[in-house]
CSV table of C-alpha atoms and ligand atoms in Angstrom, one decimal:
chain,number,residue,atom,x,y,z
A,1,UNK,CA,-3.0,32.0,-64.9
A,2,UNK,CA,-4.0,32.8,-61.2
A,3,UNK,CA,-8.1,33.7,-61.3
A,4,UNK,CA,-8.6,36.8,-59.1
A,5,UNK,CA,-11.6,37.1,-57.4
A,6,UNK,CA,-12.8,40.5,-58.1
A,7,UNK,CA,-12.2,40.3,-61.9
A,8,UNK,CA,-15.7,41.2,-63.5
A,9,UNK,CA,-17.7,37.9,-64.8
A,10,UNK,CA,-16.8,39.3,-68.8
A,11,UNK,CA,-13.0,39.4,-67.7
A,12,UNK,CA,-13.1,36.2,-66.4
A,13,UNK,CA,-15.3,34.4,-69.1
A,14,UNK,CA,-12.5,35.5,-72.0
A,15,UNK,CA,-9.7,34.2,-69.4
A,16,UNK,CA,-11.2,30.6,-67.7
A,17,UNK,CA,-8.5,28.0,-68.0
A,18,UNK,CA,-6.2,29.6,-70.3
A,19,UNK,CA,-2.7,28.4,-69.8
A,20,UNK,CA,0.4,31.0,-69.2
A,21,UNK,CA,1.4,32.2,-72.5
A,22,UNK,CA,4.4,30.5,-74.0
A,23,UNK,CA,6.3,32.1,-77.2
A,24,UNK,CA,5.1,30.8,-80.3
A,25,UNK,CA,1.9,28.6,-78.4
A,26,UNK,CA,-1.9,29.3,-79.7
A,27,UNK,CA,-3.8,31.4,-76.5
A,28,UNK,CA,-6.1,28.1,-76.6
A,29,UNK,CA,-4.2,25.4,-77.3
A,30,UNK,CA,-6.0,23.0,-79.8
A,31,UNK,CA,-8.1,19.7,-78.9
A,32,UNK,CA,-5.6,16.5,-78.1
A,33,UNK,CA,-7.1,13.6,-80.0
A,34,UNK,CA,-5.1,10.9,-78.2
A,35,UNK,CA,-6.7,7.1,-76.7
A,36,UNK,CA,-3.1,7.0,-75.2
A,37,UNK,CA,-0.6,9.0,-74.0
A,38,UNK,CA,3.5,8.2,-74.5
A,39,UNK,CA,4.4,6.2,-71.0
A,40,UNK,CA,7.3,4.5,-70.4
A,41,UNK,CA,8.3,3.2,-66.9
A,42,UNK,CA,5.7,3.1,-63.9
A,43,UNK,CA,2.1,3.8,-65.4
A,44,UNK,CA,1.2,7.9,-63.2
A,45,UNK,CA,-0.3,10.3,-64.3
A,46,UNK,CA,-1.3,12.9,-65.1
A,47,UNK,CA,-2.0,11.1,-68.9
A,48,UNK,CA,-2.0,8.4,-69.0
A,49,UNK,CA,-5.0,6.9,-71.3
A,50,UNK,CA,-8.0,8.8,-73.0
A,51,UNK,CA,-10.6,7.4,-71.1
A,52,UNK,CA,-9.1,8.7,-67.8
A,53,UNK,CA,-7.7,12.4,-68.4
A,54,UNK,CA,-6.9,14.2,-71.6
A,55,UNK,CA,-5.7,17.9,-71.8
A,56,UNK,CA,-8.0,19.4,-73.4
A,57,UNK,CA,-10.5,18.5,-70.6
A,58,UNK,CA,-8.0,19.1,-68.3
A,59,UNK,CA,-7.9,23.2,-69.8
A,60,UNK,CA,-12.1,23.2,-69.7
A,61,UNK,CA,-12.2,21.9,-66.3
A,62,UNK,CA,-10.1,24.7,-65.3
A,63,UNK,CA,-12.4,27.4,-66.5
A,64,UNK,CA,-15.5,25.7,-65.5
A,65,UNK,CA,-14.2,26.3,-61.8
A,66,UNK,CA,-12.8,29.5,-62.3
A,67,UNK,CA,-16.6,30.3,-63.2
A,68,UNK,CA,-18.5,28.2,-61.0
A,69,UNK,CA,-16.3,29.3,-57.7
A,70,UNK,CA,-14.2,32.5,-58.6
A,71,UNK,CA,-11.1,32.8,-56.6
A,72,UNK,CA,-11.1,29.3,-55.1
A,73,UNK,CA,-8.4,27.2,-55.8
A,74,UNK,CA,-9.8,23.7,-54.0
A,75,UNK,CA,-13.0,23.7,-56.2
A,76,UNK,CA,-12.4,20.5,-58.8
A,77,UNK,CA,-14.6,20.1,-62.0
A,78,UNK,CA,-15.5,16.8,-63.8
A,79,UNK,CA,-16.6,17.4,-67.4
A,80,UNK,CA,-19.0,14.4,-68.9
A,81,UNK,CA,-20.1,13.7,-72.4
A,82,UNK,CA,-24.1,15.1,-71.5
A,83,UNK,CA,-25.7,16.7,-68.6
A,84,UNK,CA,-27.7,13.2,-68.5
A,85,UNK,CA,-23.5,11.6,-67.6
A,86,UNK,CA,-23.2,14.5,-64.9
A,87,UNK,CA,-26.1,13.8,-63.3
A,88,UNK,CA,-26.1,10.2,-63.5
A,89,UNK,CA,-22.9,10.4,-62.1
A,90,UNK,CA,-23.4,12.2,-59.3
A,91,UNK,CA,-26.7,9.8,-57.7
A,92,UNK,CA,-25.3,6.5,-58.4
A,93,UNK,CA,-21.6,7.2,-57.2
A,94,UNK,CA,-23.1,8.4,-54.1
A,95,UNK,CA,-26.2,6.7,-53.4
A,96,UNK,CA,-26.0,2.8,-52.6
A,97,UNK,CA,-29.1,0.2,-51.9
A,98,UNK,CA,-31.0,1.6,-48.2
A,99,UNK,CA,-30.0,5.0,-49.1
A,100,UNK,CA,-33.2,7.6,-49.3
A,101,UNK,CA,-32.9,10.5,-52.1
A,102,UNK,CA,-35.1,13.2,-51.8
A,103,UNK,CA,-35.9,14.8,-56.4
A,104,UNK,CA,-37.7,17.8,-57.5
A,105,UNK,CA,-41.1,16.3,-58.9
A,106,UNK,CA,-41.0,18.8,-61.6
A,107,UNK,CA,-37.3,18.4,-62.9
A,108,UNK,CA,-36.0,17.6,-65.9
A,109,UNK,CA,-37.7,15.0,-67.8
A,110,UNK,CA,-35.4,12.4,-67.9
A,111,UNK,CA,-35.4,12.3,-64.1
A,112,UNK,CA,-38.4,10.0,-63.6
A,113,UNK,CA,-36.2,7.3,-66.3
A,114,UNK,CA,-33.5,8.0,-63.5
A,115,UNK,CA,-35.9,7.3,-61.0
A,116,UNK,CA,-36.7,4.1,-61.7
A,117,UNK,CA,-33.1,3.1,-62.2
A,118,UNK,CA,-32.3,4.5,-58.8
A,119,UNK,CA,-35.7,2.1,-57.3
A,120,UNK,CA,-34.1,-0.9,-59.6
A,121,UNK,CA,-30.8,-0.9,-57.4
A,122,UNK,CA,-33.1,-0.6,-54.2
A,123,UNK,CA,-32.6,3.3,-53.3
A,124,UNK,CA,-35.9,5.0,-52.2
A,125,UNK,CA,-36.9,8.0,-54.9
A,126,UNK,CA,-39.0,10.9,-52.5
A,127,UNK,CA,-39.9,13.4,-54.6
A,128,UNK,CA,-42.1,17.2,-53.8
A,129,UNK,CA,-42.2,20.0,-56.1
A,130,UNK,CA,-39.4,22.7,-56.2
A,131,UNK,CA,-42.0,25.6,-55.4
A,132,UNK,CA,-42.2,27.2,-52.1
A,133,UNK,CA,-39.2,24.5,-50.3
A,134,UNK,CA,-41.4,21.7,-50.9
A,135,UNK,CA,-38.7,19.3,-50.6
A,136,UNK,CA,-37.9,20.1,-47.1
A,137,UNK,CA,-41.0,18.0,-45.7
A,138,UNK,CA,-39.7,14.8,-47.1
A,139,UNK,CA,-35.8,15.3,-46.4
A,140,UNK,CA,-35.7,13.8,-42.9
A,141,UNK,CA,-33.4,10.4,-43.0
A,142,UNK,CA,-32.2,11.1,-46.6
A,143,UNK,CA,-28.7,10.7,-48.1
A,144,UNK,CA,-29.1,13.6,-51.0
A,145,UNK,CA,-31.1,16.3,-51.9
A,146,UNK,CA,-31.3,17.0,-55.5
A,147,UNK,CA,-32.5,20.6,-56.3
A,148,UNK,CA,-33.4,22.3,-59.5
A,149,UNK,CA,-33.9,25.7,-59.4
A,150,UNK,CA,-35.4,27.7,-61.4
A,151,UNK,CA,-37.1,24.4,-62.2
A,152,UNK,CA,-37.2,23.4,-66.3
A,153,UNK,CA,-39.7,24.3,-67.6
A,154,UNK,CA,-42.0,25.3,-64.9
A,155,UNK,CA,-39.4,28.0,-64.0
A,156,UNK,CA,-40.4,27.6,-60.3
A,157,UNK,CA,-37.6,28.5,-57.6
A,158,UNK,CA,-36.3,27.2,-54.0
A,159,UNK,CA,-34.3,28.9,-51.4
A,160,UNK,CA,-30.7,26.9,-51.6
A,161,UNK,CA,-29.3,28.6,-48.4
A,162,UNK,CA,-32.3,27.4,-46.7
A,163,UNK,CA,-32.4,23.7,-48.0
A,164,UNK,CA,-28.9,23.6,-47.8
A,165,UNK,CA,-29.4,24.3,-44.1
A,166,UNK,CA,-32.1,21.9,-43.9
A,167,UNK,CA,-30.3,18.9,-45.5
A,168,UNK,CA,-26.8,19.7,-42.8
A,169,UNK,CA,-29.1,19.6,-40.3
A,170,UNK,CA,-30.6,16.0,-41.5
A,171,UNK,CA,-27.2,15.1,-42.7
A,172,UNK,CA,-27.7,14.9,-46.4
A,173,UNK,CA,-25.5,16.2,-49.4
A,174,UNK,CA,-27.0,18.5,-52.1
A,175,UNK,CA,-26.9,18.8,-55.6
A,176,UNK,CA,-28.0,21.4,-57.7
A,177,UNK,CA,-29.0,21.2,-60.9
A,178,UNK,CA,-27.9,24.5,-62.4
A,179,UNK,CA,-28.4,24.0,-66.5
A,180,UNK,CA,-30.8,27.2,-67.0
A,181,UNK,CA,-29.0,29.6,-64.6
A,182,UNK,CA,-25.5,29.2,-65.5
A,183,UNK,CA,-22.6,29.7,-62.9
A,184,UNK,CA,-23.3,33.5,-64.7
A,185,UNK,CA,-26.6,33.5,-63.1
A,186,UNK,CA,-26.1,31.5,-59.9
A,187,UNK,CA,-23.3,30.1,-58.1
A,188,UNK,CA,-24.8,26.6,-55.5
A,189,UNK,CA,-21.3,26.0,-54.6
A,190,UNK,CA,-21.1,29.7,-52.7
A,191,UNK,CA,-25.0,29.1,-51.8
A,192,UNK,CA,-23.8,26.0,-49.8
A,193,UNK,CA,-24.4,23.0,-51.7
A,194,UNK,CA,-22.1,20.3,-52.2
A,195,UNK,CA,-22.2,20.0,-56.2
A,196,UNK,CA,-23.4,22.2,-58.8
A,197,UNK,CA,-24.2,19.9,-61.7
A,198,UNK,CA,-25.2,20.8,-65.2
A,199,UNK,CA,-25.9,19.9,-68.5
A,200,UNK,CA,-23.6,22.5,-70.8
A,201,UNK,CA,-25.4,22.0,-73.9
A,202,UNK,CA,-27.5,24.4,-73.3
A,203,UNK,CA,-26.4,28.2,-71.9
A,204,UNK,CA,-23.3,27.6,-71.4
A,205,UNK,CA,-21.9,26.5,-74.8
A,206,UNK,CA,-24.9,28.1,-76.1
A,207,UNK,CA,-24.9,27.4,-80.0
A,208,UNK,CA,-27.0,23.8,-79.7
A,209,UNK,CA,-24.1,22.4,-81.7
A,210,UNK,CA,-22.6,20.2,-78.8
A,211,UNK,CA,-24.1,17.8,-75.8
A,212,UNK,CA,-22.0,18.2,-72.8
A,213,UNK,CA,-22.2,18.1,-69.2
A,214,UNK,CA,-20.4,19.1,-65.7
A,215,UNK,CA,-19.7,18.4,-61.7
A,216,UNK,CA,-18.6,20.9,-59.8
A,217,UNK,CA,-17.8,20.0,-56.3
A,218,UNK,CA,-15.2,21.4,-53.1
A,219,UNK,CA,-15.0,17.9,-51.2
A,220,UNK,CA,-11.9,15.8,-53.1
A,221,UNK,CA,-13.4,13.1,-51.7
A,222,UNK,CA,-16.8,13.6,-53.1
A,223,UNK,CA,-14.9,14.6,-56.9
A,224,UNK,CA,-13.1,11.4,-56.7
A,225,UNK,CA,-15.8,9.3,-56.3
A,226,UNK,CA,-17.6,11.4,-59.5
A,227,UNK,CA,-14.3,10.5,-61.1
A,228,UNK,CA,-14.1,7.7,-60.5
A,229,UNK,CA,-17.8,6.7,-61.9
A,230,UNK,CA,-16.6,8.6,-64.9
A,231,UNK,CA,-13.9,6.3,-65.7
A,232,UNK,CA,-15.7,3.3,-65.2
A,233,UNK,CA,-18.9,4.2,-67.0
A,234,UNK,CA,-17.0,5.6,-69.6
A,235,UNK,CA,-19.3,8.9,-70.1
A,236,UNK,CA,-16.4,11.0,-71.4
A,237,UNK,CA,-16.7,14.0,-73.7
A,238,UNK,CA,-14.9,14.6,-77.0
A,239,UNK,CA,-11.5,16.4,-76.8
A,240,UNK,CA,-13.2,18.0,-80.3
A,241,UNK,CA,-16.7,18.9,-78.0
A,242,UNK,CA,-14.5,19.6,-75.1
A,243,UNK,CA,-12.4,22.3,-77.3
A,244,UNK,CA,-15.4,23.6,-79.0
A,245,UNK,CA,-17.1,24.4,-75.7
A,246,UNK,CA,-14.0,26.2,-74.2
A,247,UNK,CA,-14.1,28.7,-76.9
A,248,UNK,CA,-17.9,29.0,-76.3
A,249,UNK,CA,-17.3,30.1,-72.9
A,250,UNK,CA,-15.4,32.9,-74.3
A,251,UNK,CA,-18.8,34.5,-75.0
A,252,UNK,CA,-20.6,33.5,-72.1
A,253,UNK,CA,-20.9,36.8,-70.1
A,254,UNK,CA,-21.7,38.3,-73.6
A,255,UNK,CA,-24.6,35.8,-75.0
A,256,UNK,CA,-25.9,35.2,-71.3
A,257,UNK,CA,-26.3,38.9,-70.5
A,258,UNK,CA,-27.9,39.7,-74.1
A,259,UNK,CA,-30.1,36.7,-73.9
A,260,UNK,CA,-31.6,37.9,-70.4
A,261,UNK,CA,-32.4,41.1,-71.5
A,262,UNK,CA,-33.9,39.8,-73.9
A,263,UNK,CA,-36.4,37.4,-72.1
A,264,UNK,CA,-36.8,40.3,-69.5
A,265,UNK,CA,-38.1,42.8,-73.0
A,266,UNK,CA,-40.0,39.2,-74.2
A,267,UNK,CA,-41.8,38.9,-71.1
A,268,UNK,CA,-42.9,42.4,-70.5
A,269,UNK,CA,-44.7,42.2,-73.8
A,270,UNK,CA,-46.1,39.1,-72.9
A,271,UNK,CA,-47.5,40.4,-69.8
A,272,UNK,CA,-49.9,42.7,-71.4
A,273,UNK,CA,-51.2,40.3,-73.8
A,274,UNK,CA,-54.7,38.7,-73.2
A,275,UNK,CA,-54.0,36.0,-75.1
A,276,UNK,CA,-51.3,34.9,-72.6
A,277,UNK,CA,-51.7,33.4,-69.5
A,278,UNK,CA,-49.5,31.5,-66.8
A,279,UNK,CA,-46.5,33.9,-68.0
A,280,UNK,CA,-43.4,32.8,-66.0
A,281,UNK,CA,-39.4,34.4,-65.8
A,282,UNK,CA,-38.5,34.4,-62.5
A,283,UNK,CA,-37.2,38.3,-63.7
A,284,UNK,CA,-40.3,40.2,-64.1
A,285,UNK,CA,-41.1,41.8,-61.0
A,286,UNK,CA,-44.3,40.2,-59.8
A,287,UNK,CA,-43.5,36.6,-60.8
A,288,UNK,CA,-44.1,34.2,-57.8
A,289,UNK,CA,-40.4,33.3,-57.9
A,290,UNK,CA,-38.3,36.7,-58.1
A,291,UNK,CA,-38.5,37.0,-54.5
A,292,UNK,CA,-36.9,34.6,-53.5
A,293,UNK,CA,-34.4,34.2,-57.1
A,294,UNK,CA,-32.9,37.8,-56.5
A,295,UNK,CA,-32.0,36.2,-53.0
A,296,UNK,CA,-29.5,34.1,-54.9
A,297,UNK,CA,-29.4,34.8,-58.5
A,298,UNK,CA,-27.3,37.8,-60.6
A,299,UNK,CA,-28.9,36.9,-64.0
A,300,UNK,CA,-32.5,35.1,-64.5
A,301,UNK,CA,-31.8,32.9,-67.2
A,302,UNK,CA,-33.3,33.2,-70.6
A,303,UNK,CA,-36.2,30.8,-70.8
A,304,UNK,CA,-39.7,31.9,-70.5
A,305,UNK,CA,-42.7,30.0,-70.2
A,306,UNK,CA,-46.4,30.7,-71.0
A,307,UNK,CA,-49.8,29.4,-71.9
A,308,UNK,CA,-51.6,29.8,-75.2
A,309,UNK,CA,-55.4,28.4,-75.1
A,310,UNK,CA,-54.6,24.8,-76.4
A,311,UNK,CA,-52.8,22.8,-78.3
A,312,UNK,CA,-54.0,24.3,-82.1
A,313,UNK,CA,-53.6,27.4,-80.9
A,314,UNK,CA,-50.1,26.9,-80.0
A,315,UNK,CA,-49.7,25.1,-83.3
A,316,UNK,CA,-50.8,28.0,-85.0
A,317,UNK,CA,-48.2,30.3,-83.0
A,318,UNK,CA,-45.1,28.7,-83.4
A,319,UNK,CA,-45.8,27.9,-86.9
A,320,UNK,CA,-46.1,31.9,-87.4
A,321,UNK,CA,-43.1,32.4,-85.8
A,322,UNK,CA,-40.2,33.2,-88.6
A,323,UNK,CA,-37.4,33.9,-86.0
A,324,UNK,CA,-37.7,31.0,-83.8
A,325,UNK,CA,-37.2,28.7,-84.7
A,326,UNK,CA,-39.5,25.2,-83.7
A,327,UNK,CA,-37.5,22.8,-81.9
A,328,UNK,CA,-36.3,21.7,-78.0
A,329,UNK,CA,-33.7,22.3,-75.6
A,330,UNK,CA,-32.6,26.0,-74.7
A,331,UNK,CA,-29.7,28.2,-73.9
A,332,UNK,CA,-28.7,29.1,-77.7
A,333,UNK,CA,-28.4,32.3,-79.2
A,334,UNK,CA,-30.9,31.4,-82.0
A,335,UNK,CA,-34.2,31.7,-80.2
A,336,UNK,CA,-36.2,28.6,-80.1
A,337,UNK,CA,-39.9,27.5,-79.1
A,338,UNK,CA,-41.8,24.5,-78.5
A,339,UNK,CA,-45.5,23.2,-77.1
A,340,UNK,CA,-43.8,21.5,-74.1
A,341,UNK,CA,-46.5,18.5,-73.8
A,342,UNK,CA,-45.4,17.5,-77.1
A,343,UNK,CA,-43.2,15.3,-75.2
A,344,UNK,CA,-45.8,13.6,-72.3
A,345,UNK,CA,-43.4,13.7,-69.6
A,346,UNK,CA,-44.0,17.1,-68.1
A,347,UNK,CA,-47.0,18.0,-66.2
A,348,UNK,CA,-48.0,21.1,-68.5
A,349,UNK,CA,-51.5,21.7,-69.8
A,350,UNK,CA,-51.2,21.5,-73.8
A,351,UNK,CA,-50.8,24.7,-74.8
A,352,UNK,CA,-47.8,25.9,-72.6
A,353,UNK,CA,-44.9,27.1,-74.7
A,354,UNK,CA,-41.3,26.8,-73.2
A,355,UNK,CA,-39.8,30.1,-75.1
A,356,UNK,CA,-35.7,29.6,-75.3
A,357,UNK,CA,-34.7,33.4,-75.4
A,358,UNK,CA,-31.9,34.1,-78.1
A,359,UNK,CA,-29.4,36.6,-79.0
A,360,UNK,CA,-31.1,38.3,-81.6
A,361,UNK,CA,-31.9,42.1,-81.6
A,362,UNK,CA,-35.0,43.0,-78.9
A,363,UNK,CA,-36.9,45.0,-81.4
A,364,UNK,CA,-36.7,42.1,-84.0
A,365,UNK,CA,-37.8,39.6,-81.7
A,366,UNK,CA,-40.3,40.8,-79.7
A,367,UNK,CA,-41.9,41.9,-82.9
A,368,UNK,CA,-41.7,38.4,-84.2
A,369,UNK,CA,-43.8,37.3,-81.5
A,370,UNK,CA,-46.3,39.6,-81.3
A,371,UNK,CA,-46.8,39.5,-84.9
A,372,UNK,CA,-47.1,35.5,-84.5
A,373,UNK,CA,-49.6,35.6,-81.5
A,374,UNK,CA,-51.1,38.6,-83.5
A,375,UNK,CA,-51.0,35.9,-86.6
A,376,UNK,CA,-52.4,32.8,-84.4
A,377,UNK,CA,-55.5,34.6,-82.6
A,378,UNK,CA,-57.2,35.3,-86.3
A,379,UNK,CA,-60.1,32.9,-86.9
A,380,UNK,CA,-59.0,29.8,-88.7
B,1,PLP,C1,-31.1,19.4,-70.9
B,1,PLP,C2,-31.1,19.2,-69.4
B,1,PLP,C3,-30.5,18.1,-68.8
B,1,PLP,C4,-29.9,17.0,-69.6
B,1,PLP,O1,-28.8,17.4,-70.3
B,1,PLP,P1,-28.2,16.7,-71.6
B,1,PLP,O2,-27.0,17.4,-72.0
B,1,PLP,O3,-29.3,16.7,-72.7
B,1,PLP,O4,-27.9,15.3,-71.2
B,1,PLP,C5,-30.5,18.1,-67.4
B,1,PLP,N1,-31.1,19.0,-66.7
B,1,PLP,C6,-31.7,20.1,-67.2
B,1,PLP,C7,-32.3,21.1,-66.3
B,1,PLP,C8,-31.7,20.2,-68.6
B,1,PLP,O5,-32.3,21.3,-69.1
């Protein structure tokens, strides 16, 4: 079915990828298990064997585009087993040994792993922070920008239009990372860059029952070199995963909007609280980033970030806490929490909480926390 444009982003979430109705077909077809594909005669696609194409993905890619780049037919979408596979794919299929790539020093965690993988095969890693265009300063001479913005979990922000302008100018691609946003909340490929990447286990299939990743990119040439590195590294997702997250997308515009409000109501209270400090969503007005976010974003994600006054005290929180439950990652309509520098990798002072916003009611919620923060400021 033909995407138009101007359909609203609800329309379009219940409709990504769904083939023409046929008589006596389901709406959403069901996942193809299949390692191989009936082939007699010369071996062409379009199935051929499971590791290269399957249907089901086929039907997911398809809506992944429709919502990454509304209206645009030549957009193409590689689906991966994680956001980890996405990414990965997109740095080593199109960096090579003498090439410079320019990373956000306060990405996702697993990027300084990546980094030294990238240094292993004789790339040189640049990195600056995401906050006020940091990068820009060390882009000159370099083959790819990598951006993530807002930035997980520091929830910082960069101006794509401008680096994207920037790295034309010094001849480099760019990639965005764009896991906490969504294509809901931020489209890179309209913004100018050349691939919007993401890890779909989080907001976009939003129930933290599946790991799954995405490419999105305009340039065949540039998807067929992601697809290719697909095939060869064999990062491919389940046709179970790959069904389960097209019906999740369904909801998208739903969960997505409800979750945002609700991290908008979350960090209001927050932001009277003395017991708070270094309160981040790029959606409150005065944040340092919702300048320049509402420059490129329609929805502000649903994590929020703050500091409690140490590690105990942070303890003593989120073991109050009887709605959220404990536990990484974000995106999912059960609200989660966690003391970030549990982990060692981020560069967070020990008593910053990286707050996934759910789906539950407001009232419910923000009660739960206060009642929690209330609950873990009482002399122990
Ligand atoms: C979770 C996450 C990833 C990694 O995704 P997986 O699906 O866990 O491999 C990458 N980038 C960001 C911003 C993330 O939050």
């Amino acid at each position: 079915m033909e995407a138009l444009p101007d359909w609203g982003d609800g329309t379009r979430a219940v409709r990504a990828g769904l083939p023409e109705p046929r008589k006596y077909e389901p709406t959403l077809p069901g996942p193809v298990f299949a390692a191989h594909f009936h082939l007699p005669g010369e071996p062409t696609g379009p199935y051929t064997y499971g590791r290269d194409e399957n249907p089901t993905w086929t039907l997911l890619e398809r809506a992944v585009g429709e919502l990454e780049a509304p209206g645009d037919d030549a957009v193409e979408t590689v689906v991966f087993a994680s956001g980890m596979a996405a990414i990965s794919a997109v740095l080593f299929s199109q960096l090579k040994a003498g090439d410079a790539v320019v990373l956000p020093a306060d990405g996702y965690q697993a990027l300084p792993l990546v980094r030294a993988q990238l240094e292993a095969y004789g790339i040189e890693v640049r990195t600056a922070p995401t906050g006020g265009d940091a990068q820009l300063a060390v882009l000159d001479g370099a083959r790819l920008l990598w951006l993530e913005t807002p930035s997980n979990p520091g929830l910082d922000v960069c101006d794509i239009r401008r680096m994207v302008a920037a790295a034309r100018g010094a001849g480099a691609l760019v990639a965005v990372d764009n896991t906490l946003a969504t294509p809901l909340g931020q489209r890179p490929l309209a913004l100018g860059a050349d691939f919007s990447v993401a890890s779909d286990t989080k907001g976009m299939t939003g129930h933290g029952d599946i790991l799954l990743g995405h490419v999105a990119c305009r340039d065949p040439g540039l998807a067929a070199g992601v697809r290719h590195w697909r095939k060869i590294v064999g990062a491919i997702p389940g046709p179970m995963e790959a069904w389960l997250a097209h019906r999740s997308l369904a909801t998208l515009q739903l969960r997505i909007d409800r979750q945002c409000g609700n991290a908008l109501a979350l960090a209001r209270a927050l932001s009277v609280r003395d017991d708070v400090t270094g309160l981040r969503y790029p959606g409150l007005p005065d944040d340092p980033s919702h300048e320049t976010a509402s420059g490129q974003m329609r929805r502000f994600g649903s994590v929020v970030s703050f500091i409690l006054d140490g590690r105990e005290h942070a303890e003593r929180f989120l073991d109050a806490l009887r709605l959220v439950d404990d536990a990484t990652s974000f995106g999912g309509v059960r609200s989660t929490a966690e003391r970030r520098g549990r982990w060692g990798g981020d560069a967070v002072p020990p008593g910053f909480i990286r707050f996934s916003v759910g789906a539950e009611d407001p009232d419910d919620l923000v009660a739960d926390v206060l009642r929690a923060l209330d609950a873990a400021g009482e002399r122990h």
